[in-house]
Amino acid sequence: MLFFLLFLNLLVFTYSEEVHELRSECLNEAQLMDTLIRKRDYSKHKLPRESEYFQETKRDVRKCLKESRLTEVDNTLINNLIEVRIKYFPGKNGITVSVEFWIQEINSISEMTNDFELEMFINEMWTDPNLRFSHLGACKANLTLDQQTLTKLWTPNTCFVNSKFAEIYESPFQNVFLTLFDNGTVWVNYRVRVKGPCNMDLEDFPMDTQSCRLNYQSFSYNNDEVRLQWNNQRSPVFALQEIRIADFWLKDITPAVIKRDYPAGYWDELVVTFVFERRYMWYFLQAYLPTFFSIFISWIAFSLGPQAITPRTMIGVNALLSMIFHFGSIMKNLPRVSYIKAIGRSFSLVSDFLLSISLSYYIPDVWMLSSMTFVFLSLIELAIVGYKLQMQREKEHVIERVDRIARFAFPAGFSIFNIIYWARYGFKVG
């Protein structure tokens, strides 16, 4: 019995020593990176498609098989090893880099500068066989490293080739996340702010839809060396939260891959297109609704009679000035373009309505007083003296008839205009 207890004690002691020895053999992150980068002559300027780890493994297998005299399985093992390397670490097709964009926020869209600004996370993932550490006794499946370590590793040198401005956030430190997995997979995450271009077409303003694009590619390597692709395990570009912008709402995000032809070769280019639709309600309340009121008020002049010259003038002119003021307050914040905007078409036609209303009675008077004063002044004087009553009665009859026609024609014409206008540009409330 005593012998059995001594045996169990020895067994437990031996097991404890083995566990302690195994734990002591686990390398920490600093030791692992020192082994991977410094002792193995790792170079960040060398493409990771040639794995020195696999070369060392093949030499060890050959040596082991030779010493064991297993010549019959020698070629089989070597061929299997080569097939594994070709399958998972292809050389001639370049390194495959998977990319994801996580949209955090869209800060602004500017019609004046034709651009938009957003905050996002860029995720890149590739496999570097030279950074495998599963055989080094790390006792962990992945390492979380800092940005300084990333500067020592090979990276695909990707960037936004069409951006106006791009930077990595540095509050309170540079926002770079690096994870290294034991199979050599490298995962890098950047938090960046980007200002990209928008192809602004304001012809349908304010019922317009705008498209903004970001083009992402490797700056240093063509697709013979680096192949860029979107992560196909899920949607590669998505918003982390609901995007709210003052003037727009995010309608769609479309990722795509194109092959760009340069003199130095072909480059894989990742393209993401953001489609924004303008929020319409503000412009309806601030521009269209006051214009409707100005039009409706101007129609009151048709019911005042031909003798109410001064009130009709005040109503028409004030309505016109009010409409012009609203038009100017909106257009001052928009860029100057060589074509007419939808709201500009509306205001231009409304101006025609108001001008014709305000001058429907005064066009002959204004034109004659301004253009023919010096020529026909004496003739008018004579005509007024000789035929005052007859001409005045005839004029009243004609003007009353014009007013009756205008009371029907202007509302009907304005209604037809609205049907055509809203059928063309659509009525959206947002």
GROMACS .gro file of C-alpha atoms in nm:
model
  430
    1MET     CA    1   0.000   0.000   0.000
    2LEU     CA    2   0.283   0.234   0.088
    3PHE     CA    3   0.454   0.148  -0.237
    4PHE     CA    4   0.138   0.231  -0.433
    5LEU     CA    5   0.105   0.571  -0.262
    6LEU     CA    6   0.468   0.651  -0.337
    7PHE     CA    7   0.407   0.558  -0.700
    8LEU     CA    8   0.105   0.791  -0.725
    9ASN     CA    9   0.301   1.073  -0.564
   10LEU     CA   10   0.583   1.026  -0.810
   11LEU     CA   11   0.336   1.019  -1.099
   12VAL     CA   12   0.169   1.344  -0.989
   13PHE     CA   13   0.508   1.510  -0.940
   14THR     CA   14   0.625   1.397  -1.281
   15TYR     CA   15   0.304   1.527  -1.443
   16SER     CA   16   0.340   1.861  -1.267
   17GLU     CA   17   0.696   1.893  -1.387
   18GLU     CA   18   0.588   1.816  -1.743
   19VAL     CA   19   0.310   2.075  -1.729
   20HIS     CA   20   0.551   2.331  -1.589
   21GLU     CA   21   0.801   2.245  -1.859
   22LEU     CA   22   0.535   2.282  -2.128
   23ARG     CA   23   0.424   2.616  -1.989
   24SER     CA   24   0.782   2.735  -1.968
   25GLU     CA   25   0.827   2.639  -2.332
   26CYS     CA   26   0.543   2.872  -2.442
   27LEU     CA   27   0.692   3.174  -2.613
   28ASN     CA   28   0.553   3.520  -2.543
   29GLU     CA   29   0.464   3.768  -2.818
   30ALA     CA   30   0.801   3.942  -2.813
   31GLN     CA   31   0.989   3.613  -2.844
   32LEU     CA   32   0.764   3.494  -3.124
   33MET     CA   33   0.802   3.810  -3.328
   34ASP     CA   34   1.176   3.811  -3.266
   35THR     CA   35   1.192   3.455  -3.397
   36LEU     CA   36   0.971   3.525  -3.697
   37ILE     CA   37   1.122   3.855  -3.804
   38ARG     CA   38   1.481   3.879  -3.684
   39LYS     CA   39   1.614   3.526  -3.656
   40ARG     CA   40   1.456   3.405  -3.978
   41ASP     CA   41   1.573   3.708  -4.178
   42TYR     CA   42   1.221   3.822  -4.254
   43SER     CA   43   1.199   4.109  -4.506
   44LYS     CA   44   0.893   4.330  -4.540
   45HIS     CA   45   1.008   4.420  -4.892
   46LYS     CA   46   0.977   4.060  -5.009
   47LEU     CA   47   0.648   3.921  -5.130
   48PRO     CA   48   0.530   3.649  -4.891
   49ARG     CA   49   0.443   3.407  -5.169
   50GLU     CA   50   0.781   3.227  -5.132
   51SER     CA   51   0.761   3.053  -4.795
   52GLU     CA   52   1.095   2.983  -4.637
   53TYR     CA   53   0.907   2.786  -4.373
   54PHE     CA   54   0.790   2.542  -4.640
   55GLN     CA   55   1.138   2.520  -4.787
   56GLU     CA   56   1.276   2.431  -4.446
   57THR     CA   57   0.998   2.177  -4.395
   58LYS     CA   58   1.072   2.007  -4.726
   59ARG     CA   59   1.441   1.985  -4.644
   60ASP     CA   60   1.363   1.836  -4.304
   61VAL     CA   61   1.124   1.582  -4.457
   62ARG     CA   62   1.375   1.481  -4.720
   63LYS     CA   63   1.644   1.439  -4.456
   64CYS     CA   64   1.414   1.240  -4.228
   65LEU     CA   65   1.299   1.011  -4.509
   66LYS     CA   66   1.652   0.960  -4.629
   67GLU     CA   67   1.775   0.864  -4.286
   68SER     CA   68   1.477   0.633  -4.240
   69ARG     CA   69   1.533   0.480  -4.587
   70LEU     CA   70   1.166   0.532  -4.675
   71THR     CA   71   1.238   0.589  -5.039
   72GLU     CA   72   0.901   0.453  -5.156
   73VAL     CA   73   0.703   0.724  -4.979
   74ASP     CA   74   0.960   0.995  -5.032
   75ASN     CA   75   0.813   1.130  -5.353
   76THR     CA   76   0.456   1.094  -5.228
   77LEU     CA   77   0.521   1.304  -4.920
   78ILE     CA   78   0.711   1.565  -5.113
   79ASN     CA   79   0.441   1.585  -5.381
   80ASN     CA   80   0.170   1.620  -5.119
   81LEU     CA   81   0.367   1.897  -4.957
   82ILE     CA   82   0.407   2.075  -5.287
   83GLU     CA   83   0.035   2.039  -5.364
   84VAL     CA   84  -0.054   2.190  -5.027
   85ARG     CA   85   0.179   2.480  -5.091
   86ILE     CA   86   0.039   2.545  -5.439
   87LYS     CA   87  -0.319   2.525  -5.312
   88TYR     CA   88  -0.287   2.755  -5.014
   89PHE     CA   89   0.011   2.971  -5.108
   90PRO     CA   90   0.006   3.024  -5.486
   91GLY     CA   91   0.304   3.203  -5.632
   92LYS     CA   92   0.225   3.296  -5.989
   93ASN     CA   93  -0.117   3.444  -5.912
   94GLY     CA   94   0.013   3.675  -5.645
   95ILE     CA   95  -0.097   3.726  -5.288
   96THR     CA   96  -0.472   3.744  -5.239
   97VAL     CA   97  -0.586   4.026  -5.011
   98SER     CA   98  -0.947   4.023  -4.890
   99VAL     CA   99  -1.096   4.363  -4.808
  100GLU     CA  100  -1.397   4.487  -4.611
  101PHE     CA  101  -1.528   4.838  -4.548
  102TRP     CA  102  -1.727   4.910  -4.234
  103ILE     CA  103  -1.898   5.248  -4.272
  104GLN     CA  104  -1.910   5.422  -3.935
  105GLU     CA  105  -2.048   5.765  -4.032
  106ILE     CA  106  -2.102   5.990  -4.332
  107ASN     CA  107  -2.032   6.341  -4.213
  108SER     CA  108  -2.124   6.560  -4.507
  109ILE     CA  109  -2.203   6.590  -4.877
  110SER     CA  110  -2.113   6.917  -5.046
  111GLU     CA  111  -2.260   7.039  -5.374
  112MET     CA  112  -2.018   7.332  -5.376
  113THR     CA  113  -1.703   7.115  -5.378
  114ASN     CA  114  -1.855   6.799  -5.532
  115ASP     CA  115  -1.737   6.563  -5.260
  116PHE     CA  116  -1.843   6.373  -4.950
  117GLU     CA  117  -1.667   6.286  -4.624
  118LEU     CA  118  -1.704   5.966  -4.426
  119GLU     CA  119  -1.551   5.771  -4.139
  120MET     CA  120  -1.490   5.402  -4.191
  121PHE     CA  121  -1.297   5.092  -4.087
  122ILE     CA  122  -1.082   4.924  -4.352
  123ASN     CA  123  -1.021   4.552  -4.298
  124GLU     CA  124  -0.750   4.370  -4.492
  125MET     CA  125  -0.661   4.004  -4.459
  126TRP     CA  126  -0.391   3.800  -4.631
  127THR     CA  127  -0.168   3.501  -4.558
  128ASP     CA  128   0.206   3.534  -4.509
  129PRO     CA  129   0.355   3.182  -4.477
  130ASN     CA  130   0.675   3.325  -4.333
  131LEU     CA  131   0.478   3.436  -4.027
  132ARG     CA  132   0.344   3.091  -3.934
  133PHE     CA  133   0.412   3.016  -3.568
  134SER     CA  134   0.196   2.711  -3.496
  135HIS     CA  135   0.514   2.500  -3.479
  136LEU     CA  136   0.697   2.735  -3.241
  137GLY     CA  137   0.511   2.648  -2.921
  138ALA     CA  138   0.320   2.971  -2.887
  139CYS     CA  139   0.039   2.807  -2.686
  140LYS     CA  140  -0.209   3.049  -2.846
  141ALA     CA  141  -0.389   3.070  -3.178
  142ASN     CA  142  -0.336   3.440  -3.249
  143LEU     CA  143  -0.136   3.743  -3.145
  144THR     CA  144  -0.269   4.098  -3.104
  145LEU     CA  145   0.008   4.340  -3.195
  146ASP     CA  146   0.057   4.716  -3.215
  147GLN     CA  147   0.107   4.953  -3.506
  148GLN     CA  148   0.486   4.955  -3.465
  149THR     CA  149   0.493   4.583  -3.541
  150LEU     CA  150   0.294   4.643  -3.859
  151THR     CA  151   0.569   4.868  -3.993
  152LYS     CA  152   0.802   4.566  -3.985
  153LEU     CA  153   0.570   4.341  -4.184
  154TRP     CA  154   0.493   4.318  -4.553
  155THR     CA  155   0.174   4.504  -4.649
  156PRO     CA  156  -0.002   4.542  -4.986
  157ASN     CA  157   0.034   4.924  -4.975
  158THR     CA  158  -0.329   4.991  -5.057
  159CYS     CA  159  -0.486   5.335  -5.083
  160PHE     CA  160  -0.781   5.532  -5.222
  161VAL     CA  161  -0.655   5.639  -5.561
  162ASN     CA  162  -0.935   5.891  -5.623
  163SER     CA  163  -0.964   6.046  -5.276
  164LYS     CA  164  -0.917   6.416  -5.213
  165PHE     CA  165  -0.808   6.347  -4.858
  166ALA     CA  166  -0.751   6.038  -4.642
  167GLU     CA  167  -0.592   5.986  -4.302
  168ILE     CA  168  -0.578   5.735  -4.017
  169TYR     CA  169  -0.730   5.859  -3.693
  170GLU     CA  170  -0.480   5.941  -3.421
  171SER     CA  171  -0.698   6.008  -3.119
  172PRO     CA  172  -0.549   5.940  -2.872
  173PHE     CA  173  -0.319   5.708  -3.067
  174GLN     CA  174  -0.304   5.577  -3.422
  175ASN     CA  175  -0.615   5.365  -3.476
  176VAL     CA  176  -0.458   5.051  -3.624
  177PHE     CA  177  -0.548   4.700  -3.514
  178LEU     CA  178  -0.321   4.406  -3.606
  179THR     CA  179  -0.384   4.037  -3.543
  180LEU     CA  180  -0.152   3.755  -3.650
  181PHE     CA  181  -0.291   3.400  -3.660
  182ASP     CA  182  -0.080   3.088  -3.613
  183ASN     CA  183  -0.127   2.982  -3.977
  184GLY     CA  184   0.033   3.305  -4.100
  185THR     CA  185  -0.291   3.495  -4.168
  186VAL     CA  186  -0.254   3.869  -4.112
  187TRP     CA  187  -0.559   4.080  -4.025
  188VAL     CA  188  -0.520   4.459  -4.026
  189ASN     CA  189  -0.793   4.708  -3.936
  190TYR     CA  190  -0.761   5.084  -3.992
  191ARG     CA  191  -1.001   5.355  -3.876
  192VAL     CA  192  -0.980   5.631  -4.135
  193ARG     CA  193  -1.145   5.952  -4.250
  194VAL     CA  194  -1.184   5.985  -4.626
  195LYS     CA  195  -1.305   6.264  -4.852
  196GLY     CA  196  -1.400   6.133  -5.193
  197PRO     CA  197  -1.545   6.280  -5.515
  198CYS     CA  198  -1.911   6.290  -5.617
  199ASN     CA  199  -2.036   6.323  -5.971
  200MET     CA  200  -2.292   6.592  -5.894
  201ASP     CA  201  -2.574   6.627  -6.146
  202LEU     CA  202  -2.813   6.897  -6.023
  203GLU     CA  203  -3.041   6.896  -6.325
  204ASP     CA  204  -3.318   6.734  -6.119
  205PHE     CA  205  -3.250   6.935  -5.803
  206PRO     CA  206  -3.404   6.909  -5.547
  207MET     CA  207  -3.550   6.573  -5.653
  208ASP     CA  208  -3.203   6.451  -5.744
  209THR     CA  209  -3.007   6.135  -5.670
  210GLN     CA  210  -2.630   6.166  -5.637
  211SER     CA  211  -2.360   5.903  -5.679
  212CYS     CA  212  -2.023   5.906  -5.501
  213ARG     CA  213  -1.741   5.657  -5.558
  214LEU     CA  214  -1.429   5.539  -5.381
  215ASN     CA  215  -1.161   5.347  -5.573
  216TYR     CA  216  -0.927   5.128  -5.366
  217GLN     CA  217  -0.620   4.952  -5.499
  218SER     CA  218  -0.261   4.861  -5.425
  219PHE     CA  219  -0.028   5.146  -5.508
  220SER     CA  220   0.290   4.936  -5.535
  221TYR     CA  221   0.187   4.597  -5.675
  222ASN     CA  222  -0.003   4.498  -5.989
  223ASN     CA  223  -0.226   4.192  -5.997
  224ASP     CA  224   0.064   3.963  -6.090
  225GLU     CA  225   0.187   4.022  -5.736
  226VAL     CA  226  -0.121   4.124  -5.535
  227ARG     CA  227  -0.480   4.028  -5.608
  228LEU     CA  228  -0.743   4.240  -5.436
  229GLN     CA  229  -1.089   4.101  -5.373
  230TRP     CA  230  -1.392   4.175  -5.160
  231ASN     CA  231  -1.455   3.942  -4.870
  232ASN     CA  232  -1.707   3.691  -5.007
  233GLN     CA  233  -1.813   3.547  -4.672
  234ARG     CA  234  -2.062   3.830  -4.615
  235SER     CA  235  -2.148   4.175  -4.745
  236PRO     CA  236  -1.806   4.340  -4.788
  237VAL     CA  237  -1.932   4.699  -4.745
  238PHE     CA  238  -2.198   4.781  -4.487
  239ALA     CA  239  -2.295   5.049  -4.238
  240LEU     CA  240  -2.235   4.985  -3.869
  241GLN     CA  241  -2.533   5.202  -3.781
  242GLU     CA  242  -2.813   5.396  -3.945
  243ILE     CA  243  -2.665   5.676  -4.152
  244ARG     CA  244  -2.834   6.014  -4.099
  245ILE     CA  245  -2.740   6.316  -4.309
  246ALA     CA  246  -2.912   6.654  -4.303
  247ASP     CA  247  -2.995   6.679  -4.676
  248PHE     CA  248  -2.965   6.318  -4.794
  249TRP     CA  249  -3.040   5.962  -4.701
  250LEU     CA  250  -2.821   5.670  -4.801
  251LYS     CA  251  -3.014   5.475  -5.062
  252ASP     CA  252  -2.766   5.206  -5.167
  253ILE     CA  253  -2.406   5.081  -5.138
  254THR     CA  254  -2.270   4.879  -5.429
  255PRO     CA  255  -1.925   4.712  -5.425
  256ALA     CA  256  -1.754   4.603  -5.745
  257VAL     CA  257  -1.416   4.488  -5.877
  258ILE     CA  258  -1.264   4.618  -6.198
  259LYS     CA  259  -0.932   4.560  -6.371
  260ARG     CA  260  -0.747   4.885  -6.434
  261ASP     CA  261  -0.500   4.899  -6.723
  262TYR     CA  262  -0.183   5.100  -6.661
  263PRO     CA  263   0.144   5.112  -6.857
  264ALA     CA  264   0.305   4.901  -6.581
  265GLY     CA  265   0.039   4.629  -6.601
  266TYR     CA  266  -0.306   4.551  -6.470
  267TRP     CA  267  -0.425   4.648  -6.124
  268ASP     CA  268  -0.722   4.507  -5.935
  269GLU     CA  269  -0.935   4.798  -5.822
  270LEU     CA  270  -1.210   4.772  -5.563
  271VAL     CA  271  -1.489   5.020  -5.631
  272VAL     CA  272  -1.767   5.108  -5.389
  273THR     CA  273  -2.051   5.334  -5.505
  274PHE     CA  274  -2.265   5.525  -5.257
  275VAL     CA  275  -2.605   5.639  -5.385
  276PHE     CA  276  -2.769   5.927  -5.198
  277GLU     CA  277  -3.122   6.058  -5.243
  278ARG     CA  278  -3.196   6.413  -5.138
  279ARG     CA  279  -3.443   6.477  -4.859
  280TYR     CA  280  -3.720   6.671  -5.024
  281MET     CA  281  -3.947   6.802  -4.749
  282TRP     CA  282  -3.727   7.100  -4.653
  283TYR     CA  283  -3.731   7.236  -5.007
  284PHE     CA  284  -4.106   7.182  -5.034
  285LEU     CA  285  -4.168   7.384  -4.717
  286GLN     CA  286  -3.909   7.654  -4.785
  287ALA     CA  287  -3.935   7.698  -5.163
  288TYR     CA  288  -4.235   7.538  -5.331
  289LEU     CA  289  -4.503   7.611  -5.071
  290PRO     CA  290  -4.425   7.989  -5.050
  291THR     CA  291  -4.425   8.001  -5.430
  292PHE     CA  292  -4.769   7.843  -5.443
  293PHE     CA  293  -4.896   8.105  -5.199
  294SER     CA  294  -4.742   8.383  -5.410
  295ILE     CA  295  -4.918   8.251  -5.719
  296PHE     CA  296  -5.253   8.215  -5.543
  297ILE     CA  297  -5.231   8.565  -5.396
  298SER     CA  298  -5.145   8.713  -5.735
  299TRP     CA  299  -5.470   8.572  -5.878
  300ILE     CA  300  -5.664   8.803  -5.644
  301ALA     CA  301  -5.574   9.087  -5.883
  302PHE     CA  302  -5.813   8.947  -6.145
  303SER     CA  303  -6.109   9.019  -5.916
  304LEU     CA  304  -6.020   9.380  -5.828
  305GLY     CA  305  -6.147   9.531  -6.155
  306PRO     CA  306  -5.978   9.748  -6.420
  307GLN     CA  307  -5.994  10.064  -6.209
  308ALA     CA  308  -5.781   9.921  -5.924
  309ILE     CA  309  -5.451   9.995  -6.091
  310THR     CA  310  -5.243  10.060  -5.780
  311PRO     CA  311  -5.356   9.756  -5.576
  312ARG     CA  312  -5.305   9.525  -5.874
  313THR     CA  313  -4.956   9.661  -5.922
  314MET     CA  314  -4.865   9.614  -5.557
  315ILE     CA  315  -4.997   9.258  -5.548
  316GLY     CA  316  -4.814   9.148  -5.863
  317VAL     CA  317  -4.484   9.317  -5.782
  318ASN     CA  318  -4.479   9.200  -5.420
  319ALA     CA  319  -4.556   8.845  -5.523
  320LEU     CA  320  -4.278   8.854  -5.781
  321LEU     CA  321  -4.023   8.999  -5.538
  322SER     CA  322  -4.118   8.744  -5.272
  323MET     CA  323  -4.066   8.459  -5.516
  324ILE     CA  324  -3.731   8.599  -5.633
  325PHE     CA  325  -3.616   8.632  -5.271
  326HIS     CA  326  -3.694   8.267  -5.198
  327PHE     CA  327  -3.526   8.158  -5.518
  328GLY     CA  328  -3.209   8.356  -5.440
  329SER     CA  329  -3.184   8.231  -5.082
  330ILE     CA  330  -3.179   7.871  -5.203
  331MET     CA  331  -2.960   7.914  -5.509
  332LYS     CA  332  -2.684   8.101  -5.324
  333ASN     CA  333  -2.576   7.776  -5.156
  334LEU     CA  334  -2.555   7.582  -5.482
  335PRO     CA  335  -2.271   7.580  -5.736
  336ARG     CA  336  -2.297   7.769  -6.060
  337VAL     CA  337  -2.374   7.533  -6.344
  338SER     CA  338  -2.439   7.584  -6.712
  339TYR     CA  339  -2.777   7.410  -6.713
  340ILE     CA  340  -3.114   7.486  -6.555
  341LYS     CA  341  -3.204   7.295  -6.240
  342ALA     CA  342  -3.548   7.149  -6.179
  343ILE     CA  343  -3.624   7.408  -5.916
  344GLY     CA  344  -3.485   7.668  -6.152
  345ARG     CA  345  -3.727   7.554  -6.421
  346SER     CA  346  -4.009   7.582  -6.174
  347PHE     CA  347  -3.910   7.933  -6.069
  348SER     CA  348  -3.851   8.046  -6.425
  349LEU     CA  349  -4.198   7.939  -6.533
  350VAL     CA  350  -4.351   8.083  -6.217
  351SER     CA  351  -4.178   8.410  -6.295
  352ASP     CA  352  -4.347   8.413  -6.633
  353PHE     CA  353  -4.683   8.361  -6.465
  354LEU     CA  354  -4.628   8.641  -6.214
  355LEU     CA  355  -4.486   8.883  -6.466
  356SER     CA  356  -4.771   8.831  -6.708
  357ILE     CA  357  -5.027   8.871  -6.428
  358SER     CA  358  -4.875   9.190  -6.294
  359LEU     CA  359  -4.849   9.341  -6.643
  360SER     CA  360  -5.165   9.199  -6.799
  361TYR     CA  361  -5.322   9.540  -6.761
  362TYR     CA  362  -5.007   9.751  -6.779
  363ILE     CA  363  -4.813   9.612  -7.074
  364PRO     CA  364  -4.958   9.870  -7.320
  365ASP     CA  365  -4.925  10.154  -7.068
  366VAL     CA  366  -4.571  10.074  -6.960
  367TRP     CA  367  -4.453  10.011  -7.311
  368MET     CA  368  -4.610  10.326  -7.449
  369LEU     CA  369  -4.496  10.549  -7.163
  370SER     CA  370  -4.141  10.421  -7.188
  371SER     CA  371  -4.098  10.374  -7.560
  372MET     CA  372  -4.318  10.620  -7.736
  373THR     CA  373  -4.349  10.908  -7.493
  374PHE     CA  374  -4.152  11.153  -7.700
  375VAL     CA  375  -4.296  11.037  -8.034
  376PHE     CA  376  -4.666  11.012  -7.967
  377LEU     CA  377  -4.709  11.242  -7.666
  378SER     CA  378  -4.893  11.502  -7.861
  379LEU     CA  379  -5.105  11.241  -8.042
  380ILE     CA  380  -5.208  11.075  -7.717
  381GLU     CA  381  -5.294  11.411  -7.570
  382LEU     CA  382  -5.516  11.480  -7.864
  383ALA     CA  383  -5.679  11.139  -7.859
  384ILE     CA  384  -5.759  11.167  -7.489
  385VAL     CA  385  -5.922  11.504  -7.538
  386GLY     CA  386  -6.129  11.399  -7.844
  387TYR     CA  387  -6.236  11.048  -7.764
  388LYS     CA  388  -6.197  11.022  -7.385
  389LEU     CA  389  -6.533  10.867  -7.304
  390GLN     CA  390  -6.559  10.633  -7.602
  391MET     CA  391  -6.203  10.501  -7.571
  392GLN     CA  392  -6.237  10.461  -7.193
  393ARG     CA  393  -6.561  10.258  -7.225
  394GLU     CA  394  -6.409  10.039  -7.497
  395LYS     CA  395  -6.096   9.989  -7.289
  396GLU     CA  396  -6.297   9.892  -6.983
  397HIS     CA  397  -6.493   9.638  -7.184
  398VAL     CA  398  -6.176   9.479  -7.324
  399ILE     CA  399  -6.000   9.471  -6.986
  400GLU     CA  400  -6.300   9.314  -6.812
  401ARG     CA  401  -6.309   9.044  -7.076
  402VAL     CA  402  -5.933   8.984  -7.035
  403ASP     CA  403  -5.979   8.956  -6.658
  404ARG     CA  404  -6.257   8.699  -6.700
  405ILE     CA  405  -6.040   8.490  -6.930
  406ALA     CA  406  -5.738   8.525  -6.699
  407ARG     CA  407  -5.938   8.407  -6.395
  408PHE     CA  408  -5.982   8.073  -6.570
  409ALA     CA  409  -5.672   8.049  -6.792
  410PHE     CA  410  -5.404   8.114  -6.530
  411PRO     CA  411  -5.522   7.854  -6.271
  412ALA     CA  412  -5.580   7.601  -6.551
  413GLY     CA  413  -5.240   7.665  -6.704
  414PHE     CA  414  -5.067   7.650  -6.367
  415SER     CA  415  -5.242   7.321  -6.288
  416ILE     CA  416  -5.131   7.170  -6.619
  417PHE     CA  417  -4.778   7.290  -6.552
  418ASN     CA  418  -4.781   7.121  -6.209
  419ILE     CA  419  -4.905   6.792  -6.355
  420ILE     CA  420  -4.625   6.790  -6.613
  421TYR     CA  421  -4.362   6.909  -6.365
  422TRP     CA  422  -4.434   6.654  -6.092
  423ALA     CA  423  -4.486   6.373  -6.343
  424ARG     CA  424  -4.140   6.445  -6.483
  425TYR     CA  425  -3.947   6.483  -6.159
  426GLY     CA  426  -4.163   6.284  -5.919
  427PHE     CA  427  -4.305   6.378  -5.584
  428LYS     CA  428  -4.101   6.237  -5.297
  429VAL     CA  429  -4.130   6.339  -4.937
  430GLY     CA  430  -3.822   6.263  -4.729
   0.00000   0.00000   0.00000
